[in-house]
Amino acid sequence: MTTTMQNWREKLTNGKATYKFEEGNAKMRDILGGKGANLAEMTRLGFPVPPGFTVTTEVCNLYLEAGKKLPPGLEDEIKEQMKVLEEKMGKGFGDAKNPLLVSVRSGAKFSMPGMMDTILNLGLTEESVKGLAALSGDERFALDAYRRFIQMFSDVVMGIHKTEFEELIREQKKKQGCKEDRELTPASLREMIAAYKAKFKAELKRDFPDDVFEQLKLSVEAVFRSWDNPRANVYREREKIPHNLGTAVNVQCMCFGNLGEDSGTGVAFTRNYNTGEKHMVGDFLTNAQGEDVVAGIRTPMPLDHMKEVMPEVYKQLEETSEKLELHFKDLQDMEFTIEKGRLFMLQTRNGKRTAQAAVRIATDLFKEGKLTKEEAVMRVTGEQLDRLLHPYIPDAAKEEARKEGRMLAKGTGASPGAAVGMVVFSSDEAAAMGKEGKPVILVRPETTPDDAHGMLASKGILTSTGGPSSHAALVARGWGIPCIVGCEALKISLKDETIKVGDRTINKHEMISIDGSSGEVLLGQLPLQVPTDLSPETKTILEWADSFRKLGVYANADNPKDAQRARSFGATGIGLCRTEHMFMEQDRLPIVQEMILNAPEAERLMRQVHLLEMDYEGAAEGRKKDEARHALEAMKDRLKKPWEHYQSLLAKLLPVQREDFRGILEAMQGHWVIIRLLDPPLHEFLPAKDELLVDVTRLQTVKQAAPGSYDKTLAEVREERGDARLTLESLESLLQRVESMHEFNPMLGCRVCRLGIVYPEIYKMQARAIFEAACELVKKGVDARPEVMIPGVGTLEEMEFTRKLVEGEAADVQKRMGVQVKHKIGTMVELPRAALVAGDLATRADFFSFGTNDLTQTTFGYSRDDAAGTFMPVYLDKKILKVDPFQVVDRVGVGRLMKIAVEEGRQTNPNLEVGICGEHGGEPESVEFCHTLKLNYVSCSPFRVPIARLAAAHAALKEKMGEVSSTK
Ligand code: PEP
Ligand code: MG
């Protein structure tokens, strides 16, 4: 015996393997599964439930762990339970005169509809079928039940596919010359039963089991095994249901909906699951068994029809429906059977519903006094809210496409919402087609700032590399364009303008559909459901959420339009304005490039001047002093031209930046706007080195080898680069300057505050622009409130240097313009060292903002741009990581650093404001974590603001209910 099986009962909760329905309740979902727990609850409350018992999920896990072996003694326990059922029903299991029949159904903690197995009519044998015929007075019915049982048992338990039997039904109907199953005569059915059994024997080389306990044992095992079937595994992956929960087995006395026209079966929802309307809906069939509804053999009638044909039972169902809804305080999805005019409830569970219905039902249940506001807010999920804000592909359409093999691949859903359009591989073409009003999906291995115009004109963006904080993802999210990144299954050839996936090729202009929430890419044009404004019910739920949450919700926005949108979605501040996005706009980029290319030389010479000034100051009077003065003057002469040129370029950018800031500060008046000084490595703004090298080599080669073609080649390069004055020499010089700024590891190189320390003129210009804009507004009576954020600080000295620099400009501008501006100066915490010295940093910082994109990158040592396209999918597959830490904050590691930073920062600066602006700021689990850390706010893209508001309320309410801990 395996070790799993020794003393197995000791491992069970309460030492129990099976529970009669009357022994359980709704709270016991962990061991009884959802169905078992609710059947127990309904039994306890006196609803008409056919008696039964549940074998627990714990037994399923033991069975699977033991290599698919039932624990010893379980069979005897099941027999005991059957004896109780026999007594209750006054029938015998396998009895030839008065047989008891049962159903055997799966039921996991979380509903997994249709993923696992069910067996009905169990207990029929050659003998007992006669008893059923006598008892029901309907031989045809009894034989049909037996036929159904053999088919279902053979399929579900023994693995002979049901189509094999359906073929036999067709043959029999043809032989008898009838169309419907119902018309088959007892003689035909008997023939079929014989044929079914022959089929069984031929396939499995054994007789169909005629022992009811063997039937039952095999069925229980089959249900346990079905927990591990491929479709159940896929479903759990998709729904994030843990794989170690196991399924329970419910054994329940059968009642029959197919005993004539006063019998029937159906499914009912307490309210409309599509619209949320308060009206019972569902499907109903007379003279039928449950699987007829599910299998689509007969088309069911709408539930309303039941009111006409069985008014009394309908009324009873309606009353039951109301009571169940009131008891479970939620929309119920119920299964019922009517046996000769008597109603039996076979299942109730919280019903699945559309996002629209979820919101309406939650608000209605509050109005009807069935839910408190808190409960109503808890009823709506972030995912549902997300659906209400973006176009989406209805699940049914997706399922259909999946069945037709049109599901192409799955990447990382980086910007929510769905889009349908023609595949286009170049941004120029996307922009041109977009202008003509054609829907396009821009497909690229990755995007760069040069793609902005194409991205803006696209309905959706799809890349094969990059993660949730790649360029494509950030820009798309900011603009609310659905986007999938890191879809590595797609082999994109820009040259051939094709996508290859598996053995399929998708050509330019073919239609595809993408779901930026789930990351799914589908072939063809799927229908889109488009939400309009937030519905009044959604606004109500969000207002209630606001009254419960402790966290502020800010938005990440880089321009006035996004700021406006953020406000309309309820943001009460800007948590991150990335100034580099302003630099990247097409009309500014040439000035920015020129400025950057001139910065190193000008700043280097300026540093020389400073050194020589110090030499001069320190030199003794006389020859030494004269020499020092000469050296200083010579250096000042050398500096003059490059410095003036550099300053003139910065001076061109100053008014442009000022205008940017003025727009955002004005849009957010009365609220804080956190503006981050320049962050990325400078070469991100420069022309690509490899492309320059190609053009220079091409021109050099042609010049030497085929001078006659030189002018033509030069013209081509000029055309491609859009610069009519370009020469080989200017290109060589550009290449040299770009090469001189090359870094091997730019994300750890001269970026963030390091850039501002090496090139202080850039930060000074930005600070000046911020304060000039704010002063202008304050003068006009607008309450402008900038917070200047220094990125990537890791030492106190960096903080002091940059703070002084900003303070200098702030003082200067305020004095010059004669007004004071409320402002703060703080830093991002996005390096482990920053978190570890947070106590020091907070002495010179008014606020911290967690840049969890970089903090995750630097804590794990994972490149955030490369992870999604390389090891992350493998890590997730192999369960090295449970979730992608770039999407959900890693509480254990990154979270620990955050905790240290909050605690130690607030110790030295009790007024320290702390927030988060990494992508995690709009992700519900991370928002919950931020709540536990007692941050002041979370900041996320404008479209995620409502989700963050709801998630912040959920966190506060869960804490109140004792369900939240910071280490979960
Ligand atoms: C971060 O690092 O979390 C952040 C917000 O900055 P960025 O993504 O721009 O580096
Ligand atoms: Mg960062």
PDB file of N, CA, C and O and ligand atoms in Angstrom, residues 676 679 751 828 830 854 864, ligand 2:
ATOM      1  N   ARG A 676       7.835  63.963 -13.901  1.00  0.00           N
ATOM      2  CA  ARG A 676       9.140  63.330 -13.738  1.00  0.00           C
ATOM      3  C   ARG A 676      10.140  63.940 -14.715  1.00  0.00           C
ATOM      4  O   ARG A 676       9.852  64.077 -15.909  1.00  0.00           O
ATOM      5  N   ASP A 679      14.108  60.635 -18.066  1.00  0.00           N
ATOM      6  CA  ASP A 679      14.443  59.337 -17.471  1.00  0.00           C
ATOM      7  C   ASP A 679      15.229  58.376 -18.377  1.00  0.00           C
ATOM      8  O   ASP A 679      16.182  57.759 -17.930  1.00  0.00           O
ATOM      9  N   ARG A 751      21.269  56.964 -17.398  1.00  0.00           N
ATOM     10  CA  ARG A 751      19.855  57.334 -17.461  1.00  0.00           C
ATOM     11  C   ARG A 751      19.423  57.826 -16.091  1.00  0.00           C
ATOM     12  O   ARG A 751      20.258  58.054 -15.235  1.00  0.00           O
ATOM     13  N   MET A 828      11.515  58.938  -7.234  1.00  0.00           N
ATOM     14  CA  MET A 828      10.980  57.596  -7.439  1.00  0.00           C
ATOM     15  C   MET A 828      11.816  56.647  -6.606  1.00  0.00           C
ATOM     16  O   MET A 828      13.010  56.862  -6.438  1.00  0.00           O
ATOM     17  N   GLU A 830      12.912  53.179  -7.186  1.00  0.00           N
ATOM     18  CA  GLU A 830      12.876  52.131  -8.217  1.00  0.00           C
ATOM     19  C   GLU A 830      14.186  51.351  -8.263  1.00  0.00           C
ATOM     20  O   GLU A 830      14.434  50.615  -9.205  1.00  0.00           O
ATOM     21  N   ASP A 854      10.796  49.361 -12.781  1.00  0.00           N
ATOM     22  CA  ASP A 854      12.245  49.253 -12.611  1.00  0.00           C
ATOM     23  C   ASP A 854      12.598  48.536 -11.317  1.00  0.00           C
ATOM     24  O   ASP A 854      13.576  47.796 -11.271  1.00  0.00           O
ATOM     25  N   ARG A 864      13.241  43.910 -18.165  1.00  0.00           N
ATOM     26  CA  ARG A 864      11.791  43.940 -18.391  1.00  0.00           C
ATOM     27  C   ARG A 864      11.430  43.955 -19.867  1.00  0.00           C
ATOM     28  O   ARG A 864      10.361  43.535 -20.258  1.00  0.00           O
TER      29      ARG A 864
HETATM   30 MG    MG B   2      11.447  53.569 -14.105  1.00  0.00          MG
END
